[in-house]
Amino acid sequence: MQQSLSQLPQREVPVFSGDVLAYRSFIRAFESVIEKKTNSDQDKLFYLEQYTSGEPRDLVRSCEHMRPDKGLKEAKRLLQYHYGNELKIATAYLDKALKWPQIKAEDAKGLKTYALFLIGCKNTMTDVEFMEEMDNPSNMRTVISKLPYKVRERWRNTAFDLQARQGRRARFEDLVGFIDWYAQVVNDPLFGDIQDVNPDAKAKPVAKSAKKNIKGANFATGVTPIVKEDAKSVKEIQKTAKSTGTLERTCLYCEKAHALNSCEKIKEKEHPERIQFLKNK
């Protein structure tokens, strides 16, 4: 048995900085990894200081001038009072759950993170008093409000089904189970992500003003539609030509007696070449 234990990886004690939700894990790790390996209360007290920081370390240091056995006992009592109180633990869990930021639609990672936290809440309910507040319908509604609309809608059906089929209202445990299941669905490696490959890649329609200008310019019939900038240029050039009378008297391109939009020669040119000609004029 001793040989098997020696082959296991070395266990580590996390540094406790004052997070109420992390206190129980810390003190259990400390007792298992440190306290069981030494009989010296003095060593235990110094190790307790080593594995704490901030206010928890100040509490431990305040006991170091006492006799080692009393100092260790008092240090652990102070830590338990400030961070291990069940009401404080329950309140910390409840506050964190109710103040969780809104989860956006299709945020699979965010939903999974919330689900894991709520699982921790549910598991703590079996061992900590006052956690029954999580079962309060008002608090449950707040938890539900953090979910994307599609998930809330699905939960509404699930809660109604529990009432209709089993004759009971949904409990916090049911809600956690549902959120965990849904988080697994959207995080499925094969079919979890059903978003469009490129939702913004949509064909942009030609502006109405461009279409109107294209229709008005007969010489552009049958060629590639003019974009907004070109259409605007054509409109301005045509307006200038009309004001000078050149569009109606003499062809700007071949200088013969016909309108520019009736010129067969300019119609034979490529669209970019025609636009450039008009701009140069």
PDB file of C-alpha atoms in Angstrom, residues 3-212:
ATOM      1  CA  GLN A   3       4.637   1.541  -2.300  1.00  0.00           C
ATOM      2  CA  SER A   4       1.498   2.302  -4.342  1.00  0.00           C
ATOM      3  CA  LEU A   5       1.141   5.717  -2.675  1.00  0.00           C
ATOM      4  CA  SER A   6       4.761   6.571  -3.412  1.00  0.00           C
ATOM      5  CA  GLN A   7       4.125   6.020  -7.122  1.00  0.00           C
ATOM      6  CA  LEU A   8       1.319   8.582  -7.242  1.00  0.00           C
ATOM      7  CA  PRO A   9       2.010  12.141  -8.472  1.00  0.00           C
ATOM      8  CA  GLN A  10       2.842  14.652  -5.759  1.00  0.00           C
ATOM      9  CA  ARG A  11      -0.246  16.373  -4.419  1.00  0.00           C
ATOM     10  CA  GLU A  12      -0.330  20.164  -4.350  1.00  0.00           C
ATOM     11  CA  VAL A  13      -2.068  22.567  -2.000  1.00  0.00           C
ATOM     12  CA  PRO A  14      -3.603  25.645  -3.672  1.00  0.00           C
ATOM     13  CA  VAL A  15      -2.824  29.041  -2.161  1.00  0.00           C
ATOM     14  CA  PHE A  16      -5.946  30.398  -0.474  1.00  0.00           C
ATOM     15  CA  SER A  17      -6.520  34.122  -1.043  1.00  0.00           C
ATOM     16  CA  GLY A  18      -9.963  34.578   0.488  1.00  0.00           C
ATOM     17  CA  ASP A  19     -12.463  33.190  -2.027  1.00  0.00           C
ATOM     18  CA  VAL A  20     -15.257  31.748   0.109  1.00  0.00           C
ATOM     19  CA  LEU A  21     -16.166  29.269  -2.634  1.00  0.00           C
ATOM     20  CA  ALA A  22     -12.603  27.886  -2.610  1.00  0.00           C
ATOM     21  CA  TYR A  23     -12.157  27.576   1.169  1.00  0.00           C
ATOM     22  CA  ARG A  24     -13.421  24.046   1.664  1.00  0.00           C
ATOM     23  CA  SER A  25     -11.252  22.663  -1.117  1.00  0.00           C
ATOM     24  CA  PHE A  26      -8.236  24.466   0.321  1.00  0.00           C
ATOM     25  CA  ILE A  27      -8.607  23.366   3.940  1.00  0.00           C
ATOM     26  CA  ARG A  28      -9.235  19.744   2.969  1.00  0.00           C
ATOM     27  CA  ALA A  29      -6.147  19.728   0.759  1.00  0.00           C
ATOM     28  CA  PHE A  30      -4.081  21.320   3.540  1.00  0.00           C
ATOM     29  CA  GLU A  31      -5.182  18.780   6.119  1.00  0.00           C
ATOM     30  CA  SER A  32      -4.572  15.874   3.754  1.00  0.00           C
ATOM     31  CA  VAL A  33      -1.229  16.940   2.269  1.00  0.00           C
ATOM     32  CA  ILE A  34       0.415  18.929   5.103  1.00  0.00           C
ATOM     33  CA  GLU A  35      -1.091  18.114   8.485  1.00  0.00           C
ATOM     34  CA  LYS A  36      -0.967  14.346   8.029  1.00  0.00           C
ATOM     35  CA  LYS A  37       2.756  14.441   7.225  1.00  0.00           C
ATOM     36  CA  THR A  38       3.970  16.231  10.343  1.00  0.00           C
ATOM     37  CA  ASN A  39       3.244  16.112  14.063  1.00  0.00           C
ATOM     38  CA  SER A  40       4.709  19.550  14.709  1.00  0.00           C
ATOM     39  CA  ASP A  41       2.067  22.195  15.319  1.00  0.00           C
ATOM     40  CA  GLN A  42       4.724  24.825  14.714  1.00  0.00           C
ATOM     41  CA  ASP A  43       5.409  23.447  11.220  1.00  0.00           C
ATOM     42  CA  LYS A  44       1.685  23.197  10.493  1.00  0.00           C
ATOM     43  CA  LEU A  45       1.200  26.845  11.456  1.00  0.00           C
ATOM     44  CA  PHE A  46       4.069  28.019   9.258  1.00  0.00           C
ATOM     45  CA  TYR A  47       2.821  25.946   6.332  1.00  0.00           C
ATOM     46  CA  LEU A  48      -0.643  27.410   6.854  1.00  0.00           C
ATOM     47  CA  GLU A  49       0.886  30.865   6.484  1.00  0.00           C
ATOM     48  CA  GLN A  50       2.824  29.745   3.401  1.00  0.00           C
ATOM     49  CA  TYR A  51      -0.308  28.531   1.612  1.00  0.00           C
ATOM     50  CA  THR A  52      -2.408  31.636   2.303  1.00  0.00           C
ATOM     51  CA  SER A  53      -2.239  35.193   0.967  1.00  0.00           C
ATOM     52  CA  GLY A  54      -3.880  38.545   1.591  1.00  0.00           C
ATOM     53  CA  GLU A  55      -6.324  38.734   4.504  1.00  0.00           C
ATOM     54  CA  PRO A  56      -6.226  34.975   5.242  1.00  0.00           C
ATOM     55  CA  ARG A  57      -2.441  35.203   5.708  1.00  0.00           C
ATOM     56  CA  ASP A  58      -2.888  38.178   8.048  1.00  0.00           C
ATOM     57  CA  LEU A  59      -5.247  36.083  10.166  1.00  0.00           C
ATOM     58  CA  VAL A  60      -2.726  33.239  10.373  1.00  0.00           C
ATOM     59  CA  ARG A  61       0.136  35.589  11.216  1.00  0.00           C
ATOM     60  CA  SER A  62      -1.878  37.063  14.067  1.00  0.00           C
ATOM     61  CA  CYS A  63      -1.643  33.664  15.764  1.00  0.00           C
ATOM     62  CA  GLU A  64       2.086  33.002  15.319  1.00  0.00           C
ATOM     63  CA  HIS A  65       3.053  34.594  18.647  1.00  0.00           C
ATOM     64  CA  MET A  66       0.862  32.141  20.518  1.00  0.00           C
ATOM     65  CA  ARG A  67       1.936  28.731  21.714  1.00  0.00           C
ATOM     66  CA  PRO A  68       2.126  26.504  18.572  1.00  0.00           C
ATOM     67  CA  ASP A  69      -0.771  24.195  19.497  1.00  0.00           C
ATOM     68  CA  LYS A  70      -3.047  27.095  20.479  1.00  0.00           C
ATOM     69  CA  GLY A  71      -1.849  29.233  17.578  1.00  0.00           C
ATOM     70  CA  LEU A  72      -2.694  26.541  15.008  1.00  0.00           C
ATOM     71  CA  LYS A  73      -6.101  25.927  16.541  1.00  0.00           C
ATOM     72  CA  GLU A  74      -6.927  29.640  16.660  1.00  0.00           C
ATOM     73  CA  ALA A  75      -5.711  30.247  13.105  1.00  0.00           C
ATOM     74  CA  LYS A  76      -7.936  27.487  11.742  1.00  0.00           C
ATOM     75  CA  ARG A  77     -10.863  28.749  13.807  1.00  0.00           C
ATOM     76  CA  LEU A  78     -10.492  32.248  12.379  1.00  0.00           C
ATOM     77  CA  LEU A  79     -10.280  30.932   8.821  1.00  0.00           C
ATOM     78  CA  GLN A  80     -13.359  28.787   9.390  1.00  0.00           C
ATOM     79  CA  TYR A  81     -15.286  31.705  10.866  1.00  0.00           C
ATOM     80  CA  HIS A  82     -14.466  34.144   8.071  1.00  0.00           C
ATOM     81  CA  TYR A  83     -14.481  31.810   5.056  1.00  0.00           C
ATOM     82  CA  GLY A  84     -16.010  28.478   6.050  1.00  0.00           C
ATOM     83  CA  ASN A  85     -19.325  29.694   7.443  1.00  0.00           C
ATOM     84  CA  GLU A  86     -22.096  27.828   5.623  1.00  0.00           C
ATOM     85  CA  LEU A  87     -24.325  30.883   5.357  1.00  0.00           C
ATOM     86  CA  LYS A  88     -21.477  32.827   3.714  1.00  0.00           C
ATOM     87  CA  ILE A  89     -20.788  29.964   1.326  1.00  0.00           C
ATOM     88  CA  ALA A  90     -24.460  29.697   0.357  1.00  0.00           C
ATOM     89  CA  THR A  91     -24.719  33.470  -0.097  1.00  0.00           C
ATOM     90  CA  ALA A  92     -21.574  33.548  -2.241  1.00  0.00           C
ATOM     91  CA  TYR A  93     -22.899  30.791  -4.513  1.00  0.00           C
ATOM     92  CA  LEU A  94     -26.288  32.479  -4.819  1.00  0.00           C
ATOM     93  CA  ASP A  95     -24.826  35.919  -5.558  1.00  0.00           C
ATOM     94  CA  LYS A  96     -22.487  34.569  -8.217  1.00  0.00           C
ATOM     95  CA  ALA A  97     -25.266  32.587  -9.906  1.00  0.00           C
ATOM     96  CA  LEU A  98     -27.680  35.538  -9.944  1.00  0.00           C
ATOM     97  CA  LYS A  99     -25.091  38.103 -11.079  1.00  0.00           C
ATOM     98  CA  TRP A 100     -23.715  35.950 -13.873  1.00  0.00           C
ATOM     99  CA  PRO A 101     -23.386  37.920 -17.141  1.00  0.00           C
ATOM    100  CA  GLN A 102     -25.936  37.325 -19.893  1.00  0.00           C
ATOM    101  CA  ILE A 103     -24.948  34.437 -22.177  1.00  0.00           C
ATOM    102  CA  LYS A 104     -25.170  35.289 -25.869  1.00  0.00           C
ATOM    103  CA  ALA A 105     -26.854  33.065 -28.447  1.00  0.00           C
ATOM    104  CA  GLU A 106     -24.611  30.241 -29.720  1.00  0.00           C
ATOM    105  CA  ASP A 107     -22.004  30.983 -27.026  1.00  0.00           C
ATOM    106  CA  ALA A 108     -21.304  27.302 -26.435  1.00  0.00           C
ATOM    107  CA  LYS A 109     -18.263  27.913 -24.245  1.00  0.00           C
ATOM    108  CA  GLY A 110     -20.084  30.443 -22.066  1.00  0.00           C
ATOM    109  CA  LEU A 111     -23.036  28.089 -21.588  1.00  0.00           C
ATOM    110  CA  LYS A 112     -20.721  25.238 -20.598  1.00  0.00           C
ATOM    111  CA  THR A 113     -18.928  27.436 -18.050  1.00  0.00           C
ATOM    112  CA  TYR A 114     -22.248  28.429 -16.460  1.00  0.00           C
ATOM    113  CA  ALA A 115     -23.421  24.817 -16.435  1.00  0.00           C
ATOM    114  CA  LEU A 116     -20.274  23.690 -14.593  1.00  0.00           C
ATOM    115  CA  PHE A 117     -20.716  26.409 -11.985  1.00  0.00           C
ATOM    116  CA  LEU A 118     -24.368  25.481 -11.429  1.00  0.00           C
ATOM    117  CA  ILE A 119     -23.376  21.824 -11.036  1.00  0.00           C
ATOM    118  CA  GLY A 120     -21.077  22.980  -8.222  1.00  0.00           C
ATOM    119  CA  CYS A 121     -24.033  24.820  -6.666  1.00  0.00           C
ATOM    120  CA  LYS A 122     -26.212  21.719  -6.873  1.00  0.00           C
ATOM    121  CA  ASN A 123     -23.560  19.461  -5.349  1.00  0.00           C
ATOM    122  CA  THR A 124     -22.972  21.924  -2.509  1.00  0.00           C
ATOM    123  CA  MET A 125     -26.697  21.881  -1.687  1.00  0.00           C
ATOM    124  CA  THR A 126     -26.341  18.337  -0.334  1.00  0.00           C
ATOM    125  CA  ASP A 127     -23.757  19.380   2.283  1.00  0.00           C
ATOM    126  CA  VAL A 128     -24.330  23.060   3.076  1.00  0.00           C
ATOM    127  CA  GLU A 129     -27.303  24.579   4.848  1.00  0.00           C
ATOM    128  CA  PHE A 130     -29.143  27.568   3.382  1.00  0.00           C
ATOM    129  CA  MET A 131     -28.447  26.404  -0.182  1.00  0.00           C
ATOM    130  CA  GLU A 132     -32.140  25.576  -0.528  1.00  0.00           C
ATOM    131  CA  GLU A 133     -32.552  29.215  -1.571  1.00  0.00           C
ATOM    132  CA  MET A 134     -31.432  28.052  -5.013  1.00  0.00           C
ATOM    133  CA  ASP A 135     -34.775  26.213  -5.221  1.00  0.00           C
ATOM    134  CA  ASN A 136     -36.701  29.449  -4.788  1.00  0.00           C
ATOM    135  CA  PRO A 137     -38.762  30.041  -7.990  1.00  0.00           C
ATOM    136  CA  SER A 138     -37.739  33.705  -8.074  1.00  0.00           C
ATOM    137  CA  ASN A 139     -34.038  32.811  -7.952  1.00  0.00           C
ATOM    138  CA  MET A 140     -34.546  30.098 -10.548  1.00  0.00           C
ATOM    139  CA  ARG A 141     -36.158  32.623 -12.899  1.00  0.00           C
ATOM    140  CA  THR A 142     -33.124  34.871 -12.497  1.00  0.00           C
ATOM    141  CA  VAL A 143     -30.832  31.964 -13.372  1.00  0.00           C
ATOM    142  CA  ILE A 144     -32.982  31.216 -16.424  1.00  0.00           C
ATOM    143  CA  SER A 145     -32.816  34.865 -17.516  1.00  0.00           C
ATOM    144  CA  LYS A 146     -29.050  34.480 -18.043  1.00  0.00           C
ATOM    145  CA  LEU A 147     -29.633  31.935 -20.813  1.00  0.00           C
ATOM    146  CA  PRO A 148     -30.105  32.696 -24.540  1.00  0.00           C
ATOM    147  CA  TYR A 149     -33.750  33.018 -25.612  1.00  0.00           C
ATOM    148  CA  LYS A 150     -33.758  29.731 -27.520  1.00  0.00           C
ATOM    149  CA  VAL A 151     -32.585  27.875 -24.391  1.00  0.00           C
ATOM    150  CA  ARG A 152     -35.143  29.644 -22.185  1.00  0.00           C
ATOM    151  CA  GLU A 153     -37.896  28.660 -24.583  1.00  0.00           C
ATOM    152  CA  ARG A 154     -36.770  25.032 -24.510  1.00  0.00           C
ATOM    153  CA  TRP A 155     -36.649  25.077 -20.698  1.00  0.00           C
ATOM    154  CA  ARG A 156     -40.207  26.436 -20.541  1.00  0.00           C
ATOM    155  CA  ASN A 157     -41.413  23.344 -22.382  1.00  0.00           C
ATOM    156  CA  THR A 158     -39.385  21.073 -20.096  1.00  0.00           C
ATOM    157  CA  ALA A 159     -40.737  22.703 -16.924  1.00  0.00           C
ATOM    158  CA  PHE A 160     -44.308  22.471 -18.192  1.00  0.00           C
ATOM    159  CA  ASP A 161     -43.815  18.821 -19.075  1.00  0.00           C
ATOM    160  CA  LEU A 162     -42.655  18.056 -15.509  1.00  0.00           C
ATOM    161  CA  GLN A 163     -45.772  19.721 -14.121  1.00  0.00           C
ATOM    162  CA  ALA A 164     -48.120  18.004 -16.572  1.00  0.00           C
ATOM    163  CA  ARG A 165     -46.653  14.499 -16.447  1.00  0.00           C
ATOM    164  CA  GLN A 166     -45.304  14.230 -12.900  1.00  0.00           C
ATOM    165  CA  GLY A 167     -47.524  16.713 -11.091  1.00  0.00           C
ATOM    166  CA  ARG A 168     -44.612  18.686  -9.601  1.00  0.00           C
ATOM    167  CA  ARG A 169     -42.879  21.957 -10.304  1.00  0.00           C
ATOM    168  CA  ALA A 170     -39.381  22.038 -11.671  1.00  0.00           C
ATOM    169  CA  ARG A 171     -36.651  22.210  -9.036  1.00  0.00           C
ATOM    170  CA  PHE A 172     -33.166  23.683  -9.169  1.00  0.00           C
ATOM    171  CA  GLU A 173     -31.762  20.198  -9.696  1.00  0.00           C
ATOM    172  CA  ASP A 174     -33.958  19.796 -12.798  1.00  0.00           C
ATOM    173  CA  LEU A 175     -32.813  23.164 -14.137  1.00  0.00           C
ATOM    174  CA  VAL A 176     -29.134  22.322 -13.655  1.00  0.00           C
ATOM    175  CA  GLY A 177     -29.603  18.964 -15.369  1.00  0.00           C
ATOM    176  CA  PHE A 178     -31.300  20.660 -18.325  1.00  0.00           C
ATOM    177  CA  ILE A 179     -28.621  23.369 -18.709  1.00  0.00           C
ATOM    178  CA  ASP A 180     -25.859  20.758 -18.484  1.00  0.00           C
ATOM    179  CA  TRP A 181     -27.576  18.644 -21.162  1.00  0.00           C
ATOM    180  CA  TYR A 182     -28.078  21.620 -23.465  1.00  0.00           C
ATOM    181  CA  ALA A 183     -24.460  22.723 -22.982  1.00  0.00           C
ATOM    182  CA  GLN A 184     -23.336  19.259 -24.077  1.00  0.00           C
ATOM    183  CA  VAL A 185     -25.555  19.494 -27.165  1.00  0.00           C
ATOM    184  CA  VAL A 186     -24.166  22.825 -28.384  1.00  0.00           C
ATOM    185  CA  ASN A 187     -20.608  21.710 -27.573  1.00  0.00           C
ATOM    186  CA  ASP A 188     -20.921  18.474 -29.538  1.00  0.00           C
ATOM    187  CA  PRO A 189     -17.710  18.163 -31.621  1.00  0.00           C
ATOM    188  CA  LEU A 190     -19.562  17.018 -34.747  1.00  0.00           C
ATOM    189  CA  PHE A 191     -22.897  18.816 -34.884  1.00  0.00           C
ATOM    190  CA  GLY A 192     -22.779  21.376 -32.064  1.00  0.00           C
ATOM    191  CA  ASP A 193     -21.967  24.365 -34.266  1.00  0.00           C
ATOM    192  CA  ILE A 194     -24.829  24.938 -36.722  1.00  0.00           C
ATOM    193  CA  GLN A 195     -24.139  28.588 -37.498  1.00  0.00           C
ATOM    194  CA  ASP A 196     -23.804  29.761 -41.090  1.00  0.00           C
ATOM    195  CA  VAL A 197     -20.285  29.422 -42.448  1.00  0.00           C
ATOM    196  CA  ASN A 198     -20.279  33.109 -43.379  1.00  0.00           C
ATOM    197  CA  PRO A 199     -23.545  34.797 -42.356  1.00  0.00           C
ATOM    198  CA  ASP A 200     -22.408  38.155 -43.774  1.00  0.00           C
ATOM    199  CA  ALA A 201     -21.656  36.758 -47.233  1.00  0.00           C
ATOM    200  CA  LYS A 202     -24.903  37.835 -48.863  1.00  0.00           C
ATOM    201  CA  ALA A 203     -25.262  39.284 -52.334  1.00  0.00           C
ATOM    202  CA  LYS A 204     -25.659  43.036 -52.149  1.00  0.00           C
ATOM    203  CA  PRO A 205     -28.490  44.300 -54.407  1.00  0.00           C
ATOM    204  CA  VAL A 206     -27.738  47.046 -56.894  1.00  0.00           C
ATOM    205  CA  ALA A 207     -28.953  50.381 -55.579  1.00  0.00           C
ATOM    206  CA  LYS A 208     -32.204  51.688 -57.061  1.00  0.00           C
ATOM    207  CA  SER A 209     -30.552  54.945 -58.075  1.00  0.00           C
ATOM    208  CA  ALA A 210     -27.908  53.023 -60.039  1.00  0.00           C
ATOM    209  CA  LYS A 211     -30.586  50.958 -61.806  1.00  0.00           C
ATOM    210  CA  LYS A 212     -32.468  54.111 -62.758  1.00  0.00           C
TER     211      LYS A 212
END
